[in-house]
CSV table of C-alpha atoms in Angstrom, one decimal:
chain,number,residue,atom,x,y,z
A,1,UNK,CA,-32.7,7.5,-8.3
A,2,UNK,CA,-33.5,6.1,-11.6
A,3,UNK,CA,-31.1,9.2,-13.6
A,4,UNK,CA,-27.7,7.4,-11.2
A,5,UNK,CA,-28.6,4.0,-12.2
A,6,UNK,CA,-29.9,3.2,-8.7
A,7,UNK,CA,-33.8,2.7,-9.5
A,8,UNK,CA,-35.7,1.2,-6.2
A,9,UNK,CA,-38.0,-1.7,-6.0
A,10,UNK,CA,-42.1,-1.7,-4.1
A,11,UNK,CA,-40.4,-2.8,-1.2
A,12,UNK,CA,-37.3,-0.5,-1.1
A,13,UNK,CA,-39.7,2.4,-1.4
A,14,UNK,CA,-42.1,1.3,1.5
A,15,UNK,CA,-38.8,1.1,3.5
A,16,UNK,CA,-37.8,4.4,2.8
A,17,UNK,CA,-41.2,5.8,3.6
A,18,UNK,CA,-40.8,3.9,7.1
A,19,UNK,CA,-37.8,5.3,8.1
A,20,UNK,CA,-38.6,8.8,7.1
A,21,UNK,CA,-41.7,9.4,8.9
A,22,UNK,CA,-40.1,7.1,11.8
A,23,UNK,CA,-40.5,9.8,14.7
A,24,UNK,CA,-41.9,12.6,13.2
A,25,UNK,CA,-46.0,13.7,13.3
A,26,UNK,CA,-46.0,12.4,10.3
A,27,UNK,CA,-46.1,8.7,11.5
A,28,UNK,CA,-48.7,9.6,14.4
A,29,UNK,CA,-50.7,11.5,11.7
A,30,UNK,CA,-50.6,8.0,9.3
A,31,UNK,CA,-51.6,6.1,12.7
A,32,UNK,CA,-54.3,8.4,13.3
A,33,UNK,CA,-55.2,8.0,9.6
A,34,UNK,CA,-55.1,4.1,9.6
A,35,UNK,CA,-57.2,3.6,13.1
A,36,UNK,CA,-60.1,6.3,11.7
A,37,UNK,CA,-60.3,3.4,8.7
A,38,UNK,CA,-60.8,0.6,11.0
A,39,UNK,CA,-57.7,-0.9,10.1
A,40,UNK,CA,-56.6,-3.9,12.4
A,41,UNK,CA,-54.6,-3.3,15.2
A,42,UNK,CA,-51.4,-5.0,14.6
A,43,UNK,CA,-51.5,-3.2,11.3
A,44,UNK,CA,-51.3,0.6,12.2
A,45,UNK,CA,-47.8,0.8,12.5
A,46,UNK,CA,-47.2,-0.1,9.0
A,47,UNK,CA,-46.7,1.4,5.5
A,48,UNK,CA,-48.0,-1.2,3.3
A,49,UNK,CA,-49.4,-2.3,-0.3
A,50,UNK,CA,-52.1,0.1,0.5
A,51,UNK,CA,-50.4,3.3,0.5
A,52,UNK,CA,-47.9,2.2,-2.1
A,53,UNK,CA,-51.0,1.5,-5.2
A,54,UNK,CA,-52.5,5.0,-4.1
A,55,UNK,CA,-48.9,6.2,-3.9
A,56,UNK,CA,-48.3,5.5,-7.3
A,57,UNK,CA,-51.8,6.7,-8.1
A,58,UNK,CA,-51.3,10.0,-6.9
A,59,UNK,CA,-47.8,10.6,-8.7
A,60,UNK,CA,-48.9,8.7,-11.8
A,61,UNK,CA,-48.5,11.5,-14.3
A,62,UNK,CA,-44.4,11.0,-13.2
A,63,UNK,CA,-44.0,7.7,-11.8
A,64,UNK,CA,-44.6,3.9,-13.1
A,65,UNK,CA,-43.3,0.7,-12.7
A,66,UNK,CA,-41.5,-1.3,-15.5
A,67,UNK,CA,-39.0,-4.5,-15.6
A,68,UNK,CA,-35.3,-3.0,-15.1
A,69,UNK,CA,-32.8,-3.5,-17.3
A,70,UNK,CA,-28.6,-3.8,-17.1
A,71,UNK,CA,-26.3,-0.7,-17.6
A,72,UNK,CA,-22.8,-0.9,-17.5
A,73,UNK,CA,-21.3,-0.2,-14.3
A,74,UNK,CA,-17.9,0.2,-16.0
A,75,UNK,CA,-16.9,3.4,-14.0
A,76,UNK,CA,-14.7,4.9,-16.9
A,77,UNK,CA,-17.6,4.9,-18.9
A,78,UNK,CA,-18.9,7.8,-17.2
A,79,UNK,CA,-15.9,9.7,-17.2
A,80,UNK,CA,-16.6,11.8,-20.4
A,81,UNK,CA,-16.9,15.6,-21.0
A,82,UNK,CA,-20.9,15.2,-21.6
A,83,UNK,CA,-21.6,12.9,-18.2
A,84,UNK,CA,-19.4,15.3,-15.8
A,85,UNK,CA,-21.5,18.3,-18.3
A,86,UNK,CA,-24.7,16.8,-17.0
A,87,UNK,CA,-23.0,16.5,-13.9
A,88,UNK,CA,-22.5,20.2,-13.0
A,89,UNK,CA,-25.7,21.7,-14.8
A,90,UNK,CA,-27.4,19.3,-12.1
A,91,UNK,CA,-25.1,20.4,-9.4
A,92,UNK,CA,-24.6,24.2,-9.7
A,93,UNK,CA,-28.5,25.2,-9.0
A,94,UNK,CA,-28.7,22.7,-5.8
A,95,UNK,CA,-25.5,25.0,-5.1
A,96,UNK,CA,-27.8,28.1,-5.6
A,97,UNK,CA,-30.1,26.8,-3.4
A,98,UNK,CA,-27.9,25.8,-0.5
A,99,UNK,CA,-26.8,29.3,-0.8
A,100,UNK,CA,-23.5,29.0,-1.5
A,101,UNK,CA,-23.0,30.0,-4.7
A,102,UNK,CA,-25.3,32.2,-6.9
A,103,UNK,CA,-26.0,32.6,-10.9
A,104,UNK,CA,-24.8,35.3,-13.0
A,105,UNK,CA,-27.1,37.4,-15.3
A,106,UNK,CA,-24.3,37.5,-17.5
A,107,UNK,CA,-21.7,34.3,-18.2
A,108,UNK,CA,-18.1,35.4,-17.6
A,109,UNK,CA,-14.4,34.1,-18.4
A,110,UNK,CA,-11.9,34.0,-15.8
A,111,UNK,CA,-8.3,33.2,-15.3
A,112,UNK,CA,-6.9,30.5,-12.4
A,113,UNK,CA,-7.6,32.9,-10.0
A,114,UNK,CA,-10.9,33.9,-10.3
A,115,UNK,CA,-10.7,37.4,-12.2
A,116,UNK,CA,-13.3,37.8,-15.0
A,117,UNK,CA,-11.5,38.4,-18.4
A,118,UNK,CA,-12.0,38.9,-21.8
A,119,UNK,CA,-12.6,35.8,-24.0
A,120,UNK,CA,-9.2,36.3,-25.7
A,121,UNK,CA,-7.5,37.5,-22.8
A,122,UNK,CA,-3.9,34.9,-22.9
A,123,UNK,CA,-4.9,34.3,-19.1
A,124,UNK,CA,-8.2,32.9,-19.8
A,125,UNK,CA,-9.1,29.6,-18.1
A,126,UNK,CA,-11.6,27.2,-18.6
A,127,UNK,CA,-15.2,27.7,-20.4
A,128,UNK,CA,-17.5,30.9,-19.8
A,129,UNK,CA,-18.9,30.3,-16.5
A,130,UNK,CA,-23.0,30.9,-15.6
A,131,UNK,CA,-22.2,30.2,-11.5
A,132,UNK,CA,-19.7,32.3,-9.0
A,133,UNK,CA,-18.8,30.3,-6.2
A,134,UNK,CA,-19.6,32.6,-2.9
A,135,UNK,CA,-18.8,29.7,0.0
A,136,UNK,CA,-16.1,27.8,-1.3
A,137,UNK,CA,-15.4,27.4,2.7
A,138,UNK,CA,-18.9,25.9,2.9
A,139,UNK,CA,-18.4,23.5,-0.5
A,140,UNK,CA,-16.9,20.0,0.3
A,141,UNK,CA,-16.0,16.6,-1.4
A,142,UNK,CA,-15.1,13.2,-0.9
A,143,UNK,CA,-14.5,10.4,-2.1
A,144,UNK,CA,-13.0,6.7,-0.9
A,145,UNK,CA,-10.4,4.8,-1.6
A,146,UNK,CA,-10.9,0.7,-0.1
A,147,UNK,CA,-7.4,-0.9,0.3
A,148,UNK,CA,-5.9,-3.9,1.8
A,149,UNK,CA,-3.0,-5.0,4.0
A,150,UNK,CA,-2.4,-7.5,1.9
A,151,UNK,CA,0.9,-7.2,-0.5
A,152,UNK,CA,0.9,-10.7,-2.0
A,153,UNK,CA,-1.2,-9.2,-4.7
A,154,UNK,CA,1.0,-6.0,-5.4
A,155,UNK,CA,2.6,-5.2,-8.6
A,156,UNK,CA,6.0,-4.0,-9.3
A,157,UNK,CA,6.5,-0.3,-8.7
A,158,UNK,CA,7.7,1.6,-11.8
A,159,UNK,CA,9.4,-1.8,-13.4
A,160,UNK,CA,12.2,-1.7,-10.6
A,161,UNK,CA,14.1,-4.0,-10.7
A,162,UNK,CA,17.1,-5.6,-7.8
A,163,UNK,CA,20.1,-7.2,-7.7
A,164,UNK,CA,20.7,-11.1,-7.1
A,165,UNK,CA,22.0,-14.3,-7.8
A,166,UNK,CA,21.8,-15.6,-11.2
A,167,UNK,CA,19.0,-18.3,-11.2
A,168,UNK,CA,17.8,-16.7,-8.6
A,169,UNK,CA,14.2,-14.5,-7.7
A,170,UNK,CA,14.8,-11.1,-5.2
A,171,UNK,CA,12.0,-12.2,-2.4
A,172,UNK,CA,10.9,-9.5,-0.1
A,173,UNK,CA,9.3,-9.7,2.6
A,174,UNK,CA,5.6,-8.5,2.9
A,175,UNK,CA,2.3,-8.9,5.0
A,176,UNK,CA,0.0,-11.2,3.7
A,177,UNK,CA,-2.6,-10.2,6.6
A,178,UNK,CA,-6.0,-10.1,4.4
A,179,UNK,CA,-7.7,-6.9,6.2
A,180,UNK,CA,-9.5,-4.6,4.3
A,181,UNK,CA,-9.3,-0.9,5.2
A,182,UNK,CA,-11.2,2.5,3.7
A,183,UNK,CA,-9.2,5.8,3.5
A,184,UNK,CA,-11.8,8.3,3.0
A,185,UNK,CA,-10.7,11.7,2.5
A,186,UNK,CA,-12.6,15.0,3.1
A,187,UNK,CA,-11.2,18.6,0.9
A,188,UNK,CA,-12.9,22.2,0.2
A,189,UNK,CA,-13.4,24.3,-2.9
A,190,UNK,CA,-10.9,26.6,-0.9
A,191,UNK,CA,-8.4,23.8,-1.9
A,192,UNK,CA,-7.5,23.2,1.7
A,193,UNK,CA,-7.5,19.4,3.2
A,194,UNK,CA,-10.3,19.1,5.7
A,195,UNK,CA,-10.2,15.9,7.7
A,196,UNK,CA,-8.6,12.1,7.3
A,197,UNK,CA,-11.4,9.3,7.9
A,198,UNK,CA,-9.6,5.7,8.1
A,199,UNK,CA,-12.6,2.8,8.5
A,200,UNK,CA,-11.0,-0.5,9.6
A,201,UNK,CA,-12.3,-3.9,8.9
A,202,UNK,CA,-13.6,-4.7,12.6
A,203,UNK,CA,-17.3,-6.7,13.3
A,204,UNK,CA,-18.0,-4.8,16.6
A,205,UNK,CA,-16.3,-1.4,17.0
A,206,UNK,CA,-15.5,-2.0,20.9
A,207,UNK,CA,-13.2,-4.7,19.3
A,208,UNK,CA,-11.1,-1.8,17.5
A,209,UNK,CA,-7.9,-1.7,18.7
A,210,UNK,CA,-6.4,1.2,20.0
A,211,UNK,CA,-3.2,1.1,18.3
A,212,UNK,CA,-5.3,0.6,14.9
A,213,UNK,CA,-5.9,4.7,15.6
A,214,UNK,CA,-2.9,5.6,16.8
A,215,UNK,CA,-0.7,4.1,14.6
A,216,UNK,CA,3.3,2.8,15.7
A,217,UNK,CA,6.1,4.6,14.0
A,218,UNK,CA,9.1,1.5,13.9
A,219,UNK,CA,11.3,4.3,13.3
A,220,UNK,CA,11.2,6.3,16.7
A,221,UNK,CA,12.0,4.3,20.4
A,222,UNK,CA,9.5,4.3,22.4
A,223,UNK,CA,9.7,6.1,25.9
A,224,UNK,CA,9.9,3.2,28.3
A,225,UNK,CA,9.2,3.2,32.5
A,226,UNK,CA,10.8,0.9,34.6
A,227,UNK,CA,9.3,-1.9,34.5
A,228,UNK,CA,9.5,-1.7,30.2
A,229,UNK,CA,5.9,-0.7,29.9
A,230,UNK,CA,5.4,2.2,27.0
A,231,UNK,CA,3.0,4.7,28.7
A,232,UNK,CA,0.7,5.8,25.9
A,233,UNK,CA,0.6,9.7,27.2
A,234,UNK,CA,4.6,10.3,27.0
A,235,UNK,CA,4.5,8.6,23.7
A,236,UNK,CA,1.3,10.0,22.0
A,237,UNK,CA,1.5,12.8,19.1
A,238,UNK,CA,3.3,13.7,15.9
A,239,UNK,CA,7.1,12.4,15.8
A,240,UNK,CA,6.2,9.5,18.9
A,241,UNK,CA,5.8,6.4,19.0
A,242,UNK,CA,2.2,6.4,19.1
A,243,UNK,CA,2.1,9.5,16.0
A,244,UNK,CA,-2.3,9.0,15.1
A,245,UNK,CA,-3.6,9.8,11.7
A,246,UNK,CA,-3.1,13.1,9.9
A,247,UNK,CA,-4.9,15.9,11.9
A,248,UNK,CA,-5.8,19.3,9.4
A,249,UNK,CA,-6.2,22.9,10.2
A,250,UNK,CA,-9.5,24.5,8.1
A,251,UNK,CA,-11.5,27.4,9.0
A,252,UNK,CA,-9.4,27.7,12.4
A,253,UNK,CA,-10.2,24.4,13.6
A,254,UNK,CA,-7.9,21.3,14.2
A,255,UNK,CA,-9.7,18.3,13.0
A,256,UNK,CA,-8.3,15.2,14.3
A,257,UNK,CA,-8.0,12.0,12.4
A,258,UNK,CA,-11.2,9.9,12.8
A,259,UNK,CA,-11.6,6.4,12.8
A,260,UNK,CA,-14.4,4.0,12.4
A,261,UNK,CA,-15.1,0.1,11.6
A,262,UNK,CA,-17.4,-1.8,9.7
A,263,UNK,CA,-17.6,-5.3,9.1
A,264,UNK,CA,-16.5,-4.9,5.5
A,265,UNK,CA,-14.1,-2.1,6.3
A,266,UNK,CA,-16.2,0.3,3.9
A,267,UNK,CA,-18.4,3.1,4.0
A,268,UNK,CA,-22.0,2.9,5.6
A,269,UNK,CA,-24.6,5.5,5.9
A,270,UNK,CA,-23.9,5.8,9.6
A,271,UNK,CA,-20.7,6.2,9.8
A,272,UNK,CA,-21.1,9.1,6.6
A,273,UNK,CA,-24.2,10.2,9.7
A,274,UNK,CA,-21.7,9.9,12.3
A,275,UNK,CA,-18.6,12.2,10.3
A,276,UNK,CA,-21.0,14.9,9.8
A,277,UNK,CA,-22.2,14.8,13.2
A,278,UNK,CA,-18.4,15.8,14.4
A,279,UNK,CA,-18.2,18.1,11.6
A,280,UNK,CA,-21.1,20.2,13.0
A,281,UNK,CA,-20.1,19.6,16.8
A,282,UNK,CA,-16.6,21.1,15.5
A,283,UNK,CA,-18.1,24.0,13.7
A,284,UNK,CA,-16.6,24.2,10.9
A,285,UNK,CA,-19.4,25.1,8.8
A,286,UNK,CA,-21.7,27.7,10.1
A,287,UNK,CA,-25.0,28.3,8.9
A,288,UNK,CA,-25.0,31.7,8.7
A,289,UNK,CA,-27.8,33.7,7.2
A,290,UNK,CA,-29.3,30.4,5.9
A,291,UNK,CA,-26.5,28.8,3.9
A,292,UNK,CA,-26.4,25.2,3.6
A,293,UNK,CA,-23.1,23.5,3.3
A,294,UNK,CA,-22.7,21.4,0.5
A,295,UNK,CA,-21.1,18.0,0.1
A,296,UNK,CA,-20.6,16.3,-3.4
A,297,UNK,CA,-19.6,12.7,-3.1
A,298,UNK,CA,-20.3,10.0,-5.7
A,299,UNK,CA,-22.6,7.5,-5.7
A,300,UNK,CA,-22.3,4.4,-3.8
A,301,UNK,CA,-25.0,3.0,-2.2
A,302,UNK,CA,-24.3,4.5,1.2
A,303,UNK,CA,-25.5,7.8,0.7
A,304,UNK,CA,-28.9,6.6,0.1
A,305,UNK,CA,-29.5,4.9,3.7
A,306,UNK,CA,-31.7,5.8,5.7
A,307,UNK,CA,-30.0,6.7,8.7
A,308,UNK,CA,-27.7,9.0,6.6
A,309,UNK,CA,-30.7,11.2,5.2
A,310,UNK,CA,-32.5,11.5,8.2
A,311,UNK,CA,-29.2,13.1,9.2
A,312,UNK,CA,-28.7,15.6,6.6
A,313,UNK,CA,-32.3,16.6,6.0
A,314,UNK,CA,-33.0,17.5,10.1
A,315,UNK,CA,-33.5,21.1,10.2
A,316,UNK,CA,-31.5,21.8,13.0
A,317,UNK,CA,-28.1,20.5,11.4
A,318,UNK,CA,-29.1,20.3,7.2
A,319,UNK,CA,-26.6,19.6,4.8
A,320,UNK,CA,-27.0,19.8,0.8
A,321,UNK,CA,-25.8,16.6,-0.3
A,322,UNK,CA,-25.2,15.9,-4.1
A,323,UNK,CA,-24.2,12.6,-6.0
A,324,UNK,CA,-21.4,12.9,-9.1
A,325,UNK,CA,-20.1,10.5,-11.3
A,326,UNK,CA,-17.1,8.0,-10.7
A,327,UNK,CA,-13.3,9.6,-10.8
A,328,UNK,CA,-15.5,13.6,-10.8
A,329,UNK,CA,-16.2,14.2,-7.2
């Protein structure tokens, strides 16, 4: 935690203990443990100053405590050949280890499409390379983009300029709903696109309104019955009325567009929980002969919630989950 600028406090780390041994043996071991010490009662349940001093005992040789300190959270900062270096030496074992890609005794050079060359072949692309990507099917990224409904705050586009009176200022005319929106989109190392996630700004998500999913295309008439109701089956799919998000084709599956809300409309470590969950009920990446997929996204606070690694470290659907730097992932 401390190497991303994310170090945790006494009581952020008890919290995490909590919610990792929530439901396993390990919590009825720790209660067992706790009652054979006489402790009170009404205090068995918990992970307290007690296990955090011998915590710190027991790791002492690598962990202390100290007073933090401020580090710039300018985001461009980290975009520099050494960080995304670091990046990727920390990356490409965890790759290794997820199975999904495998170190080579010797570093190669390669051209755009992956053939090894000679160093001063003309096709030569990129640095000599230590790691061969075996999975690229298996390798995914994402990363967020938060947005708004809002236009009063938008710039010009390219300089453009219109025509009008002289004297006078070319109004247009532009939504100035303040509702904050998330596009978060998912890709592969194959290149392909692998699903659209659009999280609106919504307090309770039994409140999100169904035309918030499936979108209403101004430019197409709507199918009406008698009476002038629009019935949402004859008007549902690409080209309608009712068209939904972008829906993508990858390893032979159609992923659908999800949706989610928030009360912030961002990203929260169960809806990141909840996307996987779908990814694995869709299949579209097999664990095969013990491969792991593998899922680089940066590193917002999100990806270190509980709910979200309980998720990705359960046996039965585990995904390798790696944190990269700003603009990188």
């Amino acid at each position: 935690m401390q190497k991303i600028r994310q170090p945790m406090t006494k009581i952020e780390v008890i919290e995490l203990m909590k919610d990792s041994i929530k439901g396993t043996v390990h919590e009825e071991m720790f209660r067992q443990f706790k009652a054979s010490r006489a402790v009170d009662a009404l205090d068995l349940e918990q992970v307290g100053d007690g296990w955090w001093r011998r915590f710190l005992k027991r790791h002492k040789s690598k962990l202390s405590t100290s007073r933090g300190e401020r580090f710039s959270a300018t985001r461009a900062d980290w975009t520099r050949y050494e960080t995304i270096k670091d990046m990727y030496d920390g990356i490409y074992p965890q790759m290794v280890e997820a199975g999904v890609a495998v170190k080579l005794d010797t570093p190669i050079f390669t051209d755009m499409e992956g053939n090894e060359v000679d160093e001063d072949d003309p096709k030569r692309f990129g640095r000599k390379q230590e790691y061969k990507i075996t999975h690229p099917e298996l390798i995914f990224f994402a990363d967020e983009t938060g947005c708004n409904t809002s236009q009063k705050k938008d710039g010009h586009v390219g300089g453009r300029k219109y025509v009008c009176a002289r004297g006078s200022r070319p109004q247009q005319l532009a939504s100035t709903t303040d509702h904050s929106f998330t596009v978060l989109p998912f890709t592969s190392a194959t290149g392909e696109a692998v699903c659209c996630v659009v999280i609106f700004q919504c307090a309770n998500e039994d409140e999100l309104k169904a035309t918030w999913a499936t979108g209403i295309d101004v430019f197409v008439d709507p199918v009406k019955e008698k009476n002038n109701v629009i019935p949402f089956e004859n008007n549902s799919g690409k080209g309608k009325y009712y068209p939904f998000g972008p829906s993508c084709e990858f390893n032979g599956i159609t992923i659908p567009c999800f949706h989610f809300s928030s009360p912030s409309g961002g990203i929260t470590g169960t809806i990141l929980a909840k996307i996987l969950t779908k990814f694995d009920a869709l299949g579209i990446a097999p664990r095969d002969n013990g491969v792991v997929p593998f899922l680089l996204v940066d590193g917002h606070q999100s990806r270190l919630d509980p709910v979200f690694l309980k998720y990705i470290n359960d046996e039965t659907h585990k995904w390798k989950i790696c944190l990269g730097v700003p603009y990188a992932t």
